[in-house]
């Protein structure tokens, strides 16, 4: 019989209710909880090994909640996140037995290619939701083991850390006078990870052979690409919850050596910067990094790596520059601005056949996300310029939807335009980008777009 639920269960199950249940049945989330608790004997914390901690009821319920919250695409079996609970109710005793016995075999991951700049692609490996659930349970137990010993200069995929923390640290180094940066780009890092080297690093802190074997099987799981399963002997595809932690475990060796030598550095995932006071010092550090990464059988991309002034090397989508008033400023990098412009161009195409309000509804989350990420910007002119360009795109769209001189004149007068402004705008009918320039600013104003819900990039 399933174990009875404790007094905290009702609060948890409210968040885990599935979208279907028959009248009079127990809540599906309660049944999921019972399934995860079934056949689970009381554990002695003093004798509990790592796999038992992974499979503890509280850890599994937290993993289930996280996987549901993260959502994500199905794996090769087509199972969705909403179907995970019913599946576990039927199959968890078997899965738990296999995990405890060390015989569980992860399923092949589904390949998904993400476009990158220059026509290149980045490969994601999408595990099944069951494997994402098990990886999440592993992550929650392993992360507290490694987290206290990771370098303070590592910011990627760690609790309470972010790109903004990495950028602030880099900015502080530049303000200290370390104006030269060693910018290292690892060639296809997630595809090049050596499994034996990585497992050796994991085994330094993890002694449970069942956990080590499970991680190894996740690393070796094949990839379904174009209907063909490709077996892997190296690499840890992005897409699973465990991959970022494994990346930090591997790269921590380099972090610790840089710390031991007293270098000023900052790392976010596989993107790292070392700040020095001269080009000559930077070249020495570059040679050191070649040796350190070489020991991990990782390759530095020579074309994308360099020793240069910090103002010449964008970092995490930002560029740093010396301000006239002193200190170091931050602004969106040129490539970042061009990427958001391309997104806006696609959304505001005049052939989309949607109203201005609908277009703004699509554009709003993009602009809010941009504004939030680039809130460290100390150069508001760049943000104002981008905001003005976006509004001009929208003015051109609105004018084109009004189509002819008579409609434009009527709508402009309704918005308070003078006779001179109406003549100017209607003179450029059909040339919408030109017509969207002054004096249409005085008609389709900043307040006009505020009322439609368009966020400002600079408040």
GROMACS .gro file of N, CA, C and O in nm, residues 218-330:
model
  452
  218UNK      N    1   2.434   0.850  -1.925
  218UNK     CA    2   2.376   0.971  -1.983
  218UNK      C    3   2.473   1.034  -2.083
  218UNK      O    4   2.431   1.085  -2.188
  219UNK      N    5   2.601   1.032  -2.052
  219UNK     CA    6   2.701   1.087  -2.145
  219UNK      C    7   2.707   1.006  -2.273
  219UNK      O    8   2.726   1.061  -2.382
  220UNK      N    9   2.691   0.874  -2.261
  220UNK     CA   10   2.705   0.786  -2.377
  220UNK      C   11   2.576   0.770  -2.456
  220UNK      O   12   2.577   0.710  -2.565
  221UNK      N   13   2.464   0.820  -2.403
  221UNK     CA   14   2.336   0.805  -2.475
  221UNK      C   15   2.346   0.865  -2.614
  221UNK      O   16   2.402   0.973  -2.633
  222UNK      N   17   2.295   0.794  -2.712
  222UNK     CA   18   2.306   0.840  -2.849
  222UNK      C   19   2.216   0.958  -2.879
  222UNK      O   20   2.132   0.999  -2.798
  223UNK      N   21   2.232   1.013  -3.000
  223UNK     CA   22   2.153   1.126  -3.047
  223UNK      C   23   2.077   1.083  -3.172
  223UNK      O   24   2.136   1.026  -3.264
  224UNK      N   25   1.947   1.108  -3.173
  224UNK     CA   26   1.866   1.078  -3.291
  224UNK      C   27   1.872   1.197  -3.385
  224UNK      O   28   1.815   1.303  -3.359
  225UNK      N   29   1.943   1.180  -3.497
  225UNK     CA   30   1.961   1.287  -3.595
  225UNK      C   31   1.915   1.238  -3.732
  225UNK      O   32   1.972   1.141  -3.784
  226UNK      N   33   1.812   1.302  -3.788
  226UNK     CA   34   1.759   1.266  -3.920
  226UNK      C   35   1.721   1.118  -3.926
  226UNK      O   36   1.747   1.049  -4.026
  227UNK      N   37   1.662   1.069  -3.818
  227UNK     CA   38   1.614   0.932  -3.816
  227UNK      C   39   1.719   0.827  -3.787
  227UNK      O   40   1.689   0.708  -3.784
  228UNK      N   41   1.845   0.869  -3.766
  228UNK     CA   42   1.955   0.776  -3.741
  228UNK      C   43   2.011   0.803  -3.602
  228UNK      O   44   2.036   0.918  -3.565
  229UNK      N   45   2.032   0.697  -3.524
  229UNK     CA   46   2.089   0.710  -3.390
  229UNK      C   47   2.242   0.715  -3.402
  229UNK      O   48   2.303   0.621  -3.454
  230UNK      N   49   2.301   0.825  -3.356
  230UNK     CA   50   2.446   0.842  -3.358
  230UNK      C   51   2.499   0.823  -3.217
  230UNK      O   52   2.459   0.896  -3.125
  231UNK      N   53   2.586   0.725  -3.198
  231UNK     CA   54   2.645   0.700  -3.067
  231UNK      C   55   2.752   0.803  -3.037
  231UNK      O   56   2.824   0.849  -3.127
  232UNK      N   57   2.767   0.837  -2.910
  232UNK     CA   58   2.861   0.941  -2.870
  232UNK      C   59   2.972   0.882  -2.783
  232UNK      O   60   2.947   0.800  -2.696
  233UNK      N   61   3.094   0.929  -2.809
  233UNK     CA   62   3.209   0.889  -2.729
  233UNK      C   63   3.273   1.009  -2.660
  233UNK      O   64   3.365   0.994  -2.580
  234UNK      N   65   3.222   1.128  -2.692
  234UNK     CA   66   3.265   1.250  -2.623
  234UNK      C   67   3.153   1.352  -2.636
  234UNK      O   68   3.063   1.340  -2.719
  235UNK      N   69   3.159   1.454  -2.553
  235UNK     CA   70   3.059   1.559  -2.556
  235UNK      C   71   2.947   1.537  -2.456
  235UNK      O   72   2.919   1.425  -2.415
  236UNK      N   73   2.888   1.648  -2.413
  236UNK     CA   74   2.771   1.645  -2.325
  236UNK      C   75   2.671   1.745  -2.380
  236UNK      O   76   2.680   1.866  -2.352
  237UNK      N   77   2.578   1.699  -2.463
  237UNK     CA   78   2.488   1.792  -2.535
  237UNK      C   79   2.410   1.882  -2.441
  237UNK      O   80   2.360   1.838  -2.337
  238UNK      N   81   2.398   2.008  -2.480
  238UNK     CA   82   2.316   2.102  -2.404
  238UNK      C   83   2.169   2.063  -2.422
  238UNK      O   84   2.127   2.022  -2.528
  239UNK      N   85   2.093   2.080  -2.316
  239UNK     CA   86   1.951   2.049  -2.322
  239UNK      C   87   1.902   1.974  -2.201
  239UNK      O   88   1.784   1.981  -2.167
  240UNK      N   89   1.990   1.901  -2.133
  240UNK     CA   90   1.953   1.829  -2.012
  240UNK      C   91   1.990   1.908  -1.888
  240UNK      O   92   2.085   1.988  -1.890
  241UNK      N   93   1.919   1.889  -1.777
  241UNK     CA   94   1.949   1.965  -1.654
  241UNK      C   95   2.089   1.943  -1.599
  241UNK      O   96   2.144   2.030  -1.533
  242UNK      N   97   2.148   1.826  -1.626
  242UNK     CA   98   2.276   1.791  -1.563
  242UNK      C   99   2.396   1.849  -1.637
  242UNK      O  100   2.502   1.868  -1.577
  243UNK      N  101   2.383   1.877  -1.767
  243UNK     CA  102   2.498   1.919  -1.848
  243UNK      C  103   2.569   2.044  -1.795
  243UNK      O  104   2.692   2.048  -1.792
  244UNK      N  105   2.497   2.150  -1.754
  244UNK     CA  106   2.568   2.269  -1.705
  244UNK      C  107   2.654   2.241  -1.581
  244UNK      O  108   2.766   2.293  -1.570
  245UNK      N  109   2.605   2.159  -1.489
  245UNK     CA  110   2.685   2.125  -1.371
  245UNK      C  111   2.809   2.048  -1.411
  245UNK      O  112   2.920   2.074  -1.360
  246UNK      N  113   2.795   1.952  -1.502
  246UNK     CA  114   2.911   1.875  -1.547
  246UNK      C  115   3.014   1.966  -1.614
  246UNK      O  116   3.135   1.947  -1.596
  247UNK      N  117   2.967   2.065  -1.689
  247UNK     CA  118   3.060   2.160  -1.751
  247UNK      C  119   3.137   2.238  -1.645
  247UNK      O  120   3.259   2.257  -1.657
  248UNK      N  121   3.069   2.284  -1.541
  248UNK     CA  122   3.138   2.357  -1.435
  248UNK      C  123   3.236   2.269  -1.359
  248UNK      O  124   3.343   2.315  -1.318
  249UNK      N  125   3.201   2.142  -1.340
  249UNK     CA  126   3.293   2.050  -1.271
  249UNK      C  127   3.421   2.035  -1.352
  249UNK      O  128   3.532   2.038  -1.297
  250UNK      N  129   3.409   2.021  -1.484
  250UNK     CA  130   3.527   2.004  -1.569
  250UNK      C  131   3.612   2.131  -1.572
  250UNK      O  132   3.735   2.125  -1.557
  251UNK      N  133   3.549   2.247  -1.589
  251UNK     CA  134   3.624   2.372  -1.605
  251UNK      C  135   3.676   2.427  -1.472
  251UNK      O  136   3.756   2.521  -1.471
  252UNK      N  137   3.631   2.371  -1.361
  252UNK     CA  138   3.676   2.420  -1.231
  252UNK      C  139   3.827   2.402  -1.212
  252UNK      O  140   3.889   2.478  -1.139
  253UNK      N  141   3.886   2.302  -1.277
  253UNK     CA  142   4.031   2.283  -1.268
  253UNK      C  143   4.105   2.409  -1.315
  253UNK      O  144   4.203   2.453  -1.253
  254UNK      N  145   4.059   2.465  -1.426
  254UNK     CA  146   4.122   2.587  -1.480
  254UNK      C  147   4.100   2.704  -1.384
  254UNK      O  148   4.191   2.782  -1.357
  255UNK      N  149   3.977   2.717  -1.333
  255UNK     CA  150   3.947   2.824  -1.238
  255UNK      C  151   4.040   2.819  -1.118
  255UNK      O  152   4.096   2.921  -1.074
  256UNK      N  153   4.057   2.700  -1.061
  256UNK     CA  154   4.138   2.686  -0.940
  256UNK      C  155   4.283   2.720  -0.966
  256UNK      O  156   4.350   2.781  -0.880
  257UNK      N  157   4.334   2.684  -1.082
  257UNK     CA  158   4.474   2.716  -1.114
  257UNK      C  159   4.492   2.867  -1.135
  257UNK      O  160   4.591   2.926  -1.090
  258UNK      N  161   4.396   2.932  -1.200
  258UNK     CA  162   4.404   3.077  -1.217
  258UNK      C  163   4.397   3.148  -1.083
  258UNK      O  164   4.468   3.247  -1.059
  259UNK      N  165   4.312   3.099  -0.994
  259UNK     CA  166   4.305   3.156  -0.859
  259UNK      C  167   4.436   3.138  -0.785
  259UNK      O  168   4.485   3.229  -0.718
  260UNK      N  169   4.494   3.020  -0.796
  260UNK     CA  170   4.620   2.991  -0.725
  260UNK      C  171   4.730   3.085  -0.770
  260UNK      O  172   4.815   3.126  -0.689
  261UNK      N  173   4.727   3.124  -0.897
  261UNK     CA  174   4.829   3.214  -0.952
  261UNK      C  175   4.793   3.362  -0.932
  261UNK      O  176   4.868   3.450  -0.974
  262UNK      N  177   4.676   3.390  -0.873
  262UNK     CA  178   4.638   3.527  -0.842
  262UNK      C  179   4.587   3.608  -0.958
  262UNK      O  180   4.590   3.732  -0.954
  263UNK      N  181   4.535   3.545  -1.062
  263UNK     CA  182   4.487   3.618  -1.179
  263UNK      C  183   4.346   3.674  -1.155
  263UNK      O  184   4.265   3.616  -1.083
  264UNK      N  185   4.319   3.786  -1.218
  264UNK     CA  186   4.185   3.848  -1.215
  264UNK      C  187   4.108   3.795  -1.335
  264UNK      O  188   4.138   3.829  -1.449
  265UNK      N  189   4.010   3.712  -1.311
  265UNK     CA  190   3.938   3.650  -1.421
  265UNK      C  191   3.789   3.638  -1.387
  265UNK      O  192   3.749   3.648  -1.271
  266UNK      N  193   3.711   3.615  -1.491
  266UNK     CA  194   3.568   3.593  -1.474
  266UNK      C  195   3.526   3.493  -1.580
  266UNK      O  196   3.573   3.497  -1.695
  267UNK      N  197   3.440   3.398  -1.541
  267UNK     CA  198   3.394   3.295  -1.635
  267UNK      C  199   3.243   3.282  -1.626
  267UNK      O  200   3.186   3.280  -1.516
  268UNK      N  201   3.180   3.270  -1.743
  268UNK     CA  202   3.039   3.237  -1.751
  268UNK      C  203   3.027   3.120  -1.847
  268UNK      O  204   3.047   3.135  -1.967
  269UNK      N  205   2.996   3.001  -1.793
  269UNK     CA  206   2.995   2.876  -1.871
  269UNK      C  207   3.133   2.859  -1.935
  269UNK      O  208   3.233   2.861  -1.865
  270UNK      N  209   3.139   2.847  -2.068
  270UNK     CA  210   3.270   2.828  -2.133
  270UNK      C  211   3.328   2.959  -2.185
  270UNK      O  212   3.428   2.958  -2.257
  271UNK      N  213   3.267   3.070  -2.148
  271UNK     CA  214   3.314   3.203  -2.192
  271UNK      C  215   3.391   3.267  -2.078
  271UNK      O  216   3.335   3.300  -1.974
  272UNK      N  217   3.522   3.283  -2.096
  272UNK     CA  218   3.605   3.335  -1.987
  272UNK      C  219   3.690   3.453  -2.032
  272UNK      O  220   3.723   3.467  -2.151
  273UNK      N  221   3.722   3.539  -1.937
  273UNK     CA  222   3.809   3.655  -1.958
  273UNK      C  223   3.908   3.663  -1.843
  273UNK      O  224   3.872   3.649  -1.727
  274UNK      N  225   4.036   3.688  -1.878
  274UNK     CA  226   4.138   3.714  -1.778
  274UNK      C  227   4.188   3.856  -1.802
  274UNK      O  228   4.227   3.891  -1.914
  275UNK      N  229   4.188   3.941  -1.697
  275UNK     CA  230   4.224   4.082  -1.709
  275UNK      C  231   4.365   4.104  -1.657
  275UNK      O  232   4.398   4.062  -1.545
  276UNK      N  233   4.446   4.170  -1.738
  276UNK     CA  234   4.586   4.198  -1.702
  276UNK      C  235   4.617   4.344  -1.736
  276UNK      O  236   4.535   4.414  -1.794
  277UNK      N  237   4.739   4.385  -1.700
  277UNK     CA  238   4.775   4.527  -1.717
  277UNK      C  239   4.854   4.556  -1.844
  277UNK      O  240   4.877   4.673  -1.876
  278UNK      N  241   4.897   4.454  -1.916
  278UNK     CA  242   4.975   4.479  -2.037
  278UNK      C  243   4.953   4.368  -2.139
  278UNK      O  244   4.910   4.257  -2.104
  279UNK      N  245   4.983   4.397  -2.263
  279UNK     CA  246   4.970   4.298  -2.368
  279UNK      C  247   5.065   4.182  -2.347
  279UNK      O  248   5.029   4.066  -2.369
  280UNK      N  249   5.186   4.213  -2.300
  280UNK     CA  250   5.286   4.107  -2.278
  280UNK      C  251   5.237   4.009  -2.171
  280UNK      O  252   5.250   3.887  -2.187
  281UNK      N  253   5.180   4.063  -2.062
  281UNK     CA  254   5.126   3.976  -1.957
  281UNK      C  255   5.012   3.891  -2.012
  281UNK      O  256   4.997   3.773  -1.979
  282UNK      N  257   4.930   3.951  -2.099
  282UNK     CA  258   4.820   3.878  -2.159
  282UNK      C  259   4.867   3.762  -2.245
  282UNK      O  260   4.807   3.654  -2.245
  283UNK      N  261   4.975   3.782  -2.318
  283UNK     CA  262   5.027   3.675  -2.403
  283UNK      C  263   5.080   3.559  -2.319
  283UNK      O  264   5.066   3.442  -2.356
  284UNK      N  265   5.139   3.591  -2.203
  284UNK     CA  266   5.184   3.484  -2.113
  284UNK      C  267   5.065   3.405  -2.059
  284UNK      O  268   5.069   3.282  -2.049
  285UNK      N  269   4.957   3.476  -2.023
  285UNK     CA  270   4.838   3.409  -1.972
  285UNK      C  271   4.775   3.322  -2.081
  285UNK      O  272   4.727   3.211  -2.053
  286UNK      N  273   4.775   3.369  -2.203
  286UNK     CA  274   4.720   3.291  -2.314
  286UNK      C  275   4.794   3.159  -2.328
  286UNK      O  276   4.734   3.053  -2.350
  287UNK      N  277   4.927   3.162  -2.317
  287UNK     CA  278   5.005   3.039  -2.324
  287UNK      C  279   4.968   2.945  -2.209
  287UNK      O  280   4.958   2.823  -2.228
  288UNK      N  281   4.950   3.002  -2.089
  288UNK     CA  282   4.909   2.922  -1.974
  288UNK      C  283   4.774   2.854  -1.999
  288UNK      O  284   4.756   2.734  -1.970
  289UNK      N  285   4.679   2.929  -2.054
  289UNK     CA  286   4.546   2.874  -2.079
  289UNK      C  287   4.550   2.763  -2.184
  289UNK      O  288   4.474   2.665  -2.174
  290UNK      N  289   4.637   2.776  -2.282
  290UNK     CA  290   4.652   2.667  -2.379
  290UNK      C  291   4.696   2.538  -2.309
  290UNK      O  292   4.645   2.430  -2.340
  291UNK      N  293   4.787   2.551  -2.213
  291UNK     CA  294   4.833   2.431  -2.141
  291UNK      C  295   4.722   2.374  -2.053
  291UNK      O  296   4.700   2.253  -2.049
  292UNK      N  297   4.651   2.463  -1.980
  292UNK     CA  298   4.547   2.417  -1.888
  292UNK      C  299   4.432   2.350  -1.961
  292UNK      O  300   4.385   2.242  -1.922
  293UNK      N  301   4.385   2.412  -2.068
  293UNK     CA  302   4.277   2.351  -2.144
  293UNK      C  303   4.324   2.227  -2.219
  293UNK      O  304   4.247   2.132  -2.240
  294UNK      N  305   4.452   2.226  -2.259
  294UNK     CA  306   4.507   2.109  -2.325
  294UNK      C  307   4.503   1.986  -2.237
  294UNK      O  308   4.479   1.874  -2.285
  295UNK      N  309   4.527   2.004  -2.106
  295UNK     CA  310   4.520   1.891  -2.014
  295UNK      C  311   4.380   1.831  -2.009
  295UNK      O  312   4.364   1.712  -1.979
  296UNK      N  313   4.279   1.913  -2.037
  296UNK     CA  314   4.140   1.866  -2.039
  296UNK      C  315   4.096   1.822  -2.179
  296UNK      O  316   3.980   1.787  -2.199
  297UNK      N  317   4.192   1.824  -2.274
  297UNK     CA  318   4.166   1.790  -2.414
  297UNK      C  319   4.059   1.880  -2.474
  297UNK      O  320   3.975   1.836  -2.553
  298UNK      N  321   4.062   2.006  -2.435
  298UNK     CA  322   3.976   2.108  -2.493
  298UNK      C  323   4.060   2.196  -2.585
  298UNK      O  324   4.178   2.222  -2.556
  299UNK      N  325   4.001   2.244  -2.692
  299UNK     CA  326   4.073   2.318  -2.794
  299UNK      C  327   4.030   2.464  -2.794
  299UNK      O  328   3.909   2.494  -2.795
  300UNK      N  329   4.126   2.555  -2.792
  300UNK     CA  330   4.098   2.699  -2.801
  300UNK      C  331   4.083   2.738  -2.947
  300UNK      O  332   4.167   2.705  -3.031
  301UNK      N  333   3.975   2.807  -2.979
  301UNK     CA  334   3.951   2.856  -3.114
  301UNK      C  335   4.038   2.979  -3.138
  301UNK      O  336   4.011   3.087  -3.084
  302UNK      N  337   4.143   2.963  -3.217
  302UNK     CA  338   4.240   3.070  -3.238
  302UNK      C  339   4.179   3.191  -3.308
  302UNK      O  340   4.217   3.306  -3.281
  303UNK      N  341   4.084   3.167  -3.398
  303UNK     CA  342   4.024   3.278  -3.473
  303UNK      C  343   3.940   3.368  -3.385
  303UNK      O  344   3.933   3.489  -3.407
  304UNK      N  345   3.874   3.311  -3.283
  304UNK     CA  346   3.785   3.389  -3.198
  304UNK      C  347   3.849   3.430  -3.066
  304UNK      O  348   3.785   3.500  -2.987
  305UNK      N  349   3.971   3.387  -3.039
  305UNK     CA  350   4.039   3.421  -2.914
  305UNK      C  351   4.145   3.526  -2.942
  305UNK      O  352   4.202   3.531  -3.051
  306UNK      N  353   4.173   3.609  -2.843
  306UNK     CA  354   4.270   3.717  -2.865
  306UNK      C  355   4.313   3.780  -2.733
  306UNK      O  356   4.244   3.765  -2.631
  307UNK      N  357   4.426   3.848  -2.737
  307UNK     CA  358   4.469   3.937  -2.629
  307UNK      C  359   4.449   4.078  -2.683
  307UNK      O  360   4.509   4.117  -2.783
  308UNK      N  361   4.362   4.155  -2.620
  308UNK     CA  362   4.327   4.287  -2.673
  308UNK      C  363   4.282   4.378  -2.560
  308UNK      O  364   4.262   4.334  -2.446
  309UNK      N  365   4.266   4.506  -2.592
  309UNK     CA  366   4.209   4.600  -2.496
  309UNK      C  367   4.064   4.562  -2.469
  309UNK      O  368   3.992   4.516  -2.558
  310UNK      N  369   4.020   4.581  -2.344
  310UNK     CA  370   3.886   4.535  -2.306
  310UNK      C  371   3.777   4.598  -2.392
  310UNK      O  372   3.672   4.537  -2.416
  311UNK      N  373   3.800   4.721  -2.440
  311UNK     CA  374   3.699   4.791  -2.519
  311UNK      C  375   3.679   4.727  -2.657
  311UNK      O  376   3.581   4.756  -2.724
  312UNK      N  377   3.773   4.640  -2.697
  312UNK     CA  378   3.764   4.577  -2.829
  312UNK      C  379   3.697   4.439  -2.824
  312UNK      O  380   3.674   4.379  -2.929
  313UNK      N  381   3.670   4.388  -2.703
  313UNK     CA  382   3.618   4.252  -2.691
  313UNK      C  383   3.486   4.251  -2.615
  313UNK      O  384   3.482   4.256  -2.492
  314UNK      N  385   3.373   4.246  -2.684
  314UNK     CA  386   3.243   4.238  -2.616
  314UNK      C  387   3.235   4.112  -2.529
  314UNK      O  388   3.298   4.009  -2.558
  315UNK      N  389   3.155   4.122  -2.423
  315UNK     CA  390   3.142   4.013  -2.327
  315UNK      C  391   2.995   3.997  -2.291
  315UNK      O  392   2.932   4.092  -2.245
  316UNK      N  393   2.940   3.879  -2.317
  316UNK     CA  394   2.801   3.847  -2.283
  316UNK      C  395   2.702   3.948  -2.340
  316UNK      O  396   2.605   3.988  -2.275
  317UNK      N  397   2.729   3.991  -2.462
  317UNK     CA  398   2.636   4.081  -2.530
  317UNK      C  399   2.658   4.228  -2.501
  317UNK      O  400   2.590   4.313  -2.559
  318UNK      N  401   2.752   4.261  -2.413
  318UNK     CA  402   2.784   4.400  -2.378
  318UNK      C  403   2.921   4.438  -2.433
  318UNK      O  404   3.008   4.352  -2.449
  319UNK      N  405   2.939   4.567  -2.454
  319UNK     CA  406   3.073   4.620  -2.476
  319UNK      C  407   3.106   4.713  -2.360
  319UNK      O  408   3.018   4.778  -2.302
  320UNK      N  409   3.233   4.715  -2.322
  320UNK     CA  410   3.280   4.806  -2.217
  320UNK      C  411   3.362   4.917  -2.282
  320UNK      O  412   3.433   4.893  -2.381
  321UNK      N  413   3.353   5.036  -2.227
  321UNK     CA  414   3.426   5.149  -2.285
  321UNK      C  415   3.465   5.247  -2.175
  321UNK      O  416   3.395   5.258  -2.073
  322UNK      N  417   3.580   5.317  -2.192
  322UNK     CA  418   3.620   5.417  -2.092
  322UNK      C  419   3.532   5.541  -2.104
  322UNK      O  420   3.511   5.594  -2.213
  323UNK      N  421   3.477   5.586  -1.994
  323UNK     CA  422   3.392   5.706  -1.995
  323UNK      C  423   3.476   5.831  -1.973
  323UNK      O  424   3.578   5.828  -1.903
  324UNK      N  425   3.433   5.941  -2.034
  324UNK     CA  426   3.506   6.067  -2.020
  324UNK      C  427   3.510   6.115  -1.876
  324UNK      O  428   3.605   6.178  -1.832
  325UNK      N  429   3.405   6.083  -1.802
  325UNK     CA  430   3.398   6.125  -1.662
  325UNK      C  431   3.478   6.035  -1.570
  325UNK      O  432   3.484   6.057  -1.450
  326UNK      N  433   3.538   5.930  -1.627
  326UNK     CA  434   3.611   5.833  -1.547
  326UNK      C  435   3.532   5.705  -1.529
  326UNK      O  436   3.409   5.704  -1.537
  327UNK      N  437   3.602   5.598  -1.503
  327UNK     CA  438   3.535   5.470  -1.487
  327UNK      C  439   3.511   5.401  -1.621
  327UNK      O  440   3.555   5.447  -1.727
  328UNK      N  441   3.443   5.291  -1.614
  328UNK     CA  442   3.418   5.207  -1.732
  328UNK      C  443   3.268   5.193  -1.750
  328UNK      O  444   3.196   5.158  -1.656
  329UNK      N  445   3.220   5.223  -1.870
  329UNK     CA  446   3.078   5.214  -1.899
  329UNK      C  447   3.042   5.084  -1.969
  329UNK      O  448   3.128   5.013  -2.021
  330UNK      N  449   2.913   5.056  -1.972
  330UNK     CA  450   2.860   4.938  -2.039
  330UNK      C  451   2.752   4.979  -2.137
  330UNK      O  452   2.671   5.068  -2.108
   0.00000   0.00000   0.00000
